[in-house]
Amino acid sequence: MDNDTFKARIISAERALTLPADKTLLETALDAGIAYPHGCRSGRCGACKTRLLSGEVELLPHTRFALSEDEREQGLILACRAKPLSDIEVKWLAQETVSHPLVKTTGSVAGTRRLTHDIVELRLGLEAPFAYAPGQYARLTFPGLPARDYSMAPSGRDDELVFHIREVAGGRVSAAVAQAAKPGVAVQVEGPFGEAYLREGHTRPILAVAGGSGLAPVLSIVSRAVAADMRQPIHVYFGARDRHDVYGQQQLDALMAAHPRFSRQVVLSAAKGETAFRKGFVHEAIAADIDAMAGWKAYVAGPPAMVEAVGQVCRERNLRETDLHADVFFTPEDGSRASAEAASGG
Ligand SMILES: Cc1cc2nc3c(=O)[nH]c(=O)nc-3n(C[C@H](O)[C@H](O)[C@H](O)COP(=O)(O)OP(=O)(O)OC[C@H]3O[C@@H](n4cnc5c(N)ncnc54)[C@H](O)[C@@H]3O)c2cc1C
Ligand code: FES
């Protein structure tokens, strides 16, 4: 055996792989075409949580939200953070996986419109069918720019995907989208990806929390829950900085009118002056409103700090780890790999 490679047995996929020592388990598995459950690819969301049945790995830095000390002690690892130190045998934790086929296709910008001063709605017409579960995301590549992940908002059409893209200050892709996404521009679309999708078989209350453009997947999830006649209480919390960051309220109002147990709260963390909305951080509002979450499901999408804080509140209220489904909106470190691919036209 070469010193720089090890063997992995992935029980959940019934596959054996050769692992280069300088790559993470997730990178190698995805390169080999294994549908390994994952989300952020950067140790922030916990979607790739895996039981290490034998062998040793080096765990790269990750958040406690994604993997706690206790979980590490119990033999859990994050596939996106694990580099092999020996031959290993692993089993991923995700129990349910959706079975939409992975598609690589080309979309064409059908239009954009401003939702807030820094969030743009992007509509992409598609050449090939692209099935996904509400809450999942796609990897988009605009001409000359590195690939980035964006979650699908409700679209209402089979031949069109809708995204909400927030301009991140200094960001390579998001800041360019308003300019780059002119009608007719071709965009590569790959997906669907993600584990934070609606579990339609679940019957206990739902907590759905969005920060900023995290409303895109949250709207998809709760719209589908209402359309599918899921009757349990559905509590939506939308965190934003100030009034000019609030959007999507008409869609939420329509859902509230259509579902007798639907509630929504807007919470502003940096509101200037008087406002009818609540003030403070969204996790504080949830902590004040909800005492116990055993048996609930929580779907959370938005910036890392918000997702982490909401996750903490949910755990303190006895939400099970397997019922917490989060997407952390951040560019993973292997975004640089995507940059290189885009630059080389690969
Ligand atoms: C699973 C998943 C789903 C996502 N869905 C959405 C979505 O629906 N809508 C959406 O707007 N974004 C979404 N994102 C985030 C998106 O993929 C990009 O990370 C984001 O648009 C920034 O890319 P960029 O090229 O503009 O910035 P980059 O050039 O990658 O980063 C520029 C700087 O900003 C920092 N940064 C990166 N992201 C953020 C952030 N979110 N907030 C603050 N600082 C940041 C970086 O650390 C860096 O310092 C999602 C991310 C993931 C992993
Ligand atoms: S923690 Fe590994 S994919 Fe998010």
JSON list of C-alpha atoms and ligand atoms in Angstrom, two decimals, residues 137 148-151 164-166 168 170-174 213 327-331, ligand 1:
[
{"chain": "A", "resi": 137, "resn": "TYR", "atom": "CA", "xyz": [-29.79, 23.60, -2.80]},
{"chain": "A", "resi": 148, "resn": "ARG", "atom": "CA", "xyz": [-21.42, 28.71, -5.22]},
{"chain": "A", "resi": 149, "resn": "ASP", "atom": "CA", "xyz": [-24.30, 26.97, -3.44]},
{"chain": "A", "resi": 150, "resn": "TYR", "atom": "CA", "xyz": [-27.77, 28.55, -3.41]},
{"chain": "A", "resi": 151, "resn": "SER", "atom": "CA", "xyz": [-31.00, 27.13, -1.98]},
{"chain": "A", "resi": 164, "resn": "HIS", "atom": "CA", "xyz": [-32.60, 34.55, -3.27]},
{"chain": "A", "resi": 165, "resn": "ILE", "atom": "CA", "xyz": [-29.01, 35.76, -3.36]},
{"chain": "A", "resi": 166, "resn": "ARG", "atom": "CA", "xyz": [-27.72, 38.15, -0.72]},
{"chain": "A", "resi": 168, "resn": "VAL", "atom": "CA", "xyz": [-21.96, 39.63, 0.75]},
{"chain": "A", "resi": 170, "resn": "GLY", "atom": "CA", "xyz": [-16.42, 41.75, -0.81]},
{"chain": "A", "resi": 171, "resn": "GLY", "atom": "CA", "xyz": [-17.92, 38.48, -2.02]},
{"chain": "A", "resi": 172, "resn": "ARG", "atom": "CA", "xyz": [-16.69, 37.24, -5.40]},
{"chain": "A", "resi": 173, "resn": "VAL", "atom": "CA", "xyz": [-19.93, 35.79, -6.66]},
{"chain": "A", "resi": 174, "resn": "SER", "atom": "CA", "xyz": [-22.87, 37.26, -4.73]},
{"chain": "A", "resi": 213, "resn": "SER", "atom": "CA", "xyz": [-31.77, 35.03, 2.36]},
{"chain": "A", "resi": 327, "resn": "ASP", "atom": "CA", "xyz": [-27.94, 24.91, 6.21]},
{"chain": "A", "resi": 328, "resn": "VAL", "atom": "CA", "xyz": [-25.15, 27.31, 7.03]},
{"chain": "A", "resi": 329, "resn": "PHE", "atom": "CA", "xyz": [-24.80, 29.99, 4.38]},
{"chain": "A", "resi": 330, "resn": "PHE", "atom": "CA", "xyz": [-21.07, 30.27, 3.93]},
{"chain": "A", "resi": 331, "resn": "THR", "atom": "CA", "xyz": [-18.52, 29.52, 1.23]},
{"chain": "B", "resi": 1, "resn": "LIG", "atom": "C1", "xyz": [-25.75, 24.78, 1.56]},
{"chain": "B", "resi": 1, "resn": "LIG", "atom": "C2", "xyz": [-25.64, 26.26, 1.26]},
{"chain": "B", "resi": 1, "resn": "LIG", "atom": "C3", "xyz": [-26.74, 26.95, 0.77]},
{"chain": "B", "resi": 1, "resn": "LIG", "atom": "C4", "xyz": [-26.64, 28.33, 0.53]},
{"chain": "B", "resi": 1, "resn": "LIG", "atom": "N1", "xyz": [-27.76, 28.99, 0.07]},
{"chain": "B", "resi": 1, "resn": "LIG", "atom": "C5", "xyz": [-27.69, 30.35, -0.08]},
{"chain": "B", "resi": 1, "resn": "LIG", "atom": "C6", "xyz": [-28.85, 31.09, -0.51]},
{"chain": "B", "resi": 1, "resn": "LIG", "atom": "O1", "xyz": [-29.92, 30.53, -0.77]},
{"chain": "B", "resi": 1, "resn": "LIG", "atom": "N2", "xyz": [-28.74, 32.44, -0.61]},
{"chain": "B", "resi": 1, "resn": "LIG", "atom": "C7", "xyz": [-27.56, 33.10, -0.34]},
{"chain": "B", "resi": 1, "resn": "LIG", "atom": "O2", "xyz": [-27.53, 34.34, -0.43]},
{"chain": "B", "resi": 1, "resn": "LIG", "atom": "N3", "xyz": [-26.44, 32.43, 0.03]},
{"chain": "B", "resi": 1, "resn": "LIG", "atom": "C8", "xyz": [-26.48, 31.08, 0.14]},
{"chain": "B", "resi": 1, "resn": "LIG", "atom": "N4", "xyz": [-25.34, 30.39, 0.51]},
{"chain": "B", "resi": 1, "resn": "LIG", "atom": "C9", "xyz": [-24.06, 31.13, 0.62]},
{"chain": "B", "resi": 1, "resn": "LIG", "atom": "C10", "xyz": [-23.40, 31.18, -0.77]},
{"chain": "B", "resi": 1, "resn": "LIG", "atom": "O3", "xyz": [-23.08, 29.88, -1.22]},
{"chain": "B", "resi": 1, "resn": "LIG", "atom": "C11", "xyz": [-22.08, 31.99, -0.76]},
{"chain": "B", "resi": 1, "resn": "LIG", "atom": "O4", "xyz": [-21.29, 31.54, 0.32]},
{"chain": "B", "resi": 1, "resn": "LIG", "atom": "C12", "xyz": [-22.33, 33.49, -0.59]},
{"chain": "B", "resi": 1, "resn": "LIG", "atom": "O5", "xyz": [-23.14, 33.96, -1.67]},
{"chain": "B", "resi": 1, "resn": "LIG", "atom": "C13", "xyz": [-20.99, 34.25, -0.59]},
{"chain": "B", "resi": 1, "resn": "LIG", "atom": "O6", "xyz": [-20.29, 33.96, -1.80]},
{"chain": "B", "resi": 1, "resn": "LIG", "atom": "P1", "xyz": [-19.32, 35.05, -2.44]},
{"chain": "B", "resi": 1, "resn": "LIG", "atom": "O7", "xyz": [-18.58, 34.42, -3.56]},
{"chain": "B", "resi": 1, "resn": "LIG", "atom": "O8", "xyz": [-20.06, 36.30, -2.75]},
{"chain": "B", "resi": 1, "resn": "LIG", "atom": "O9", "xyz": [-18.34, 35.41, -1.24]},
{"chain": "B", "resi": 1, "resn": "LIG", "atom": "P2", "xyz": [-16.89, 34.81, -1.04]},
{"chain": "B", "resi": 1, "resn": "LIG", "atom": "O10", "xyz": [-15.97, 35.43, -2.04]},
{"chain": "B", "resi": 1, "resn": "LIG", "atom": "O11", "xyz": [-16.97, 33.34, -0.99]},
{"chain": "B", "resi": 1, "resn": "LIG", "atom": "O12", "xyz": [-16.56, 35.33, 0.42]},
{"chain": "B", "resi": 1, "resn": "LIG", "atom": "C14", "xyz": [-16.18, 36.69, 0.66]},
{"chain": "B", "resi": 1, "resn": "LIG", "atom": "C15", "xyz": [-15.99, 36.93, 2.15]},
{"chain": "B", "resi": 1, "resn": "LIG", "atom": "O13", "xyz": [-17.24, 36.89, 2.81]},
{"chain": "B", "resi": 1, "resn": "LIG", "atom": "C16", "xyz": [-17.24, 35.87, 3.81]},
{"chain": "B", "resi": 1, "resn": "LIG", "atom": "N5", "xyz": [-18.57, 35.26, 3.68]},
{"chain": "B", "resi": 1, "resn": "LIG", "atom": "C17", "xyz": [-18.94, 34.24, 2.85]},
{"chain": "B", "resi": 1, "resn": "LIG", "atom": "N6", "xyz": [-20.24, 34.00, 2.97]},
{"chain": "B", "resi": 1, "resn": "LIG", "atom": "C18", "xyz": [-20.71, 34.88, 3.88]},
{"chain": "B", "resi": 1, "resn": "LIG", "atom": "C19", "xyz": [-21.98, 35.10, 4.43]},
{"chain": "B", "resi": 1, "resn": "LIG", "atom": "N7", "xyz": [-23.05, 34.38, 4.08]},
{"chain": "B", "resi": 1, "resn": "LIG", "atom": "N8", "xyz": [-22.11, 36.09, 5.35]},
{"chain": "B", "resi": 1, "resn": "LIG", "atom": "C20", "xyz": [-21.05, 36.82, 5.72]},
{"chain": "B", "resi": 1, "resn": "LIG", "atom": "N9", "xyz": [-19.81, 36.65, 5.24]},
{"chain": "B", "resi": 1, "resn": "LIG", "atom": "C21", "xyz": [-19.63, 35.69, 4.34]},
{"chain": "B", "resi": 1, "resn": "LIG", "atom": "C22", "xyz": [-16.11, 34.95, 3.44]},
{"chain": "B", "resi": 1, "resn": "LIG", "atom": "O14", "xyz": [-15.56, 34.35, 4.61]},
{"chain": "B", "resi": 1, "resn": "LIG", "atom": "C23", "xyz": [-15.11, 35.89, 2.81]},
{"chain": "B", "resi": 1, "resn": "LIG", "atom": "O15", "xyz": [-14.35, 36.54, 3.79]},
{"chain": "B", "resi": 1, "resn": "LIG", "atom": "C24", "xyz": [-25.42, 29.01, 0.75]},
{"chain": "B", "resi": 1, "resn": "LIG", "atom": "C25", "xyz": [-24.30, 28.30, 1.21]},
{"chain": "B", "resi": 1, "resn": "LIG", "atom": "C26", "xyz": [-24.40, 26.94, 1.46]},
{"chain": "B", "resi": 1, "resn": "LIG", "atom": "C27", "xyz": [-23.20, 26.18, 1.96]}
]
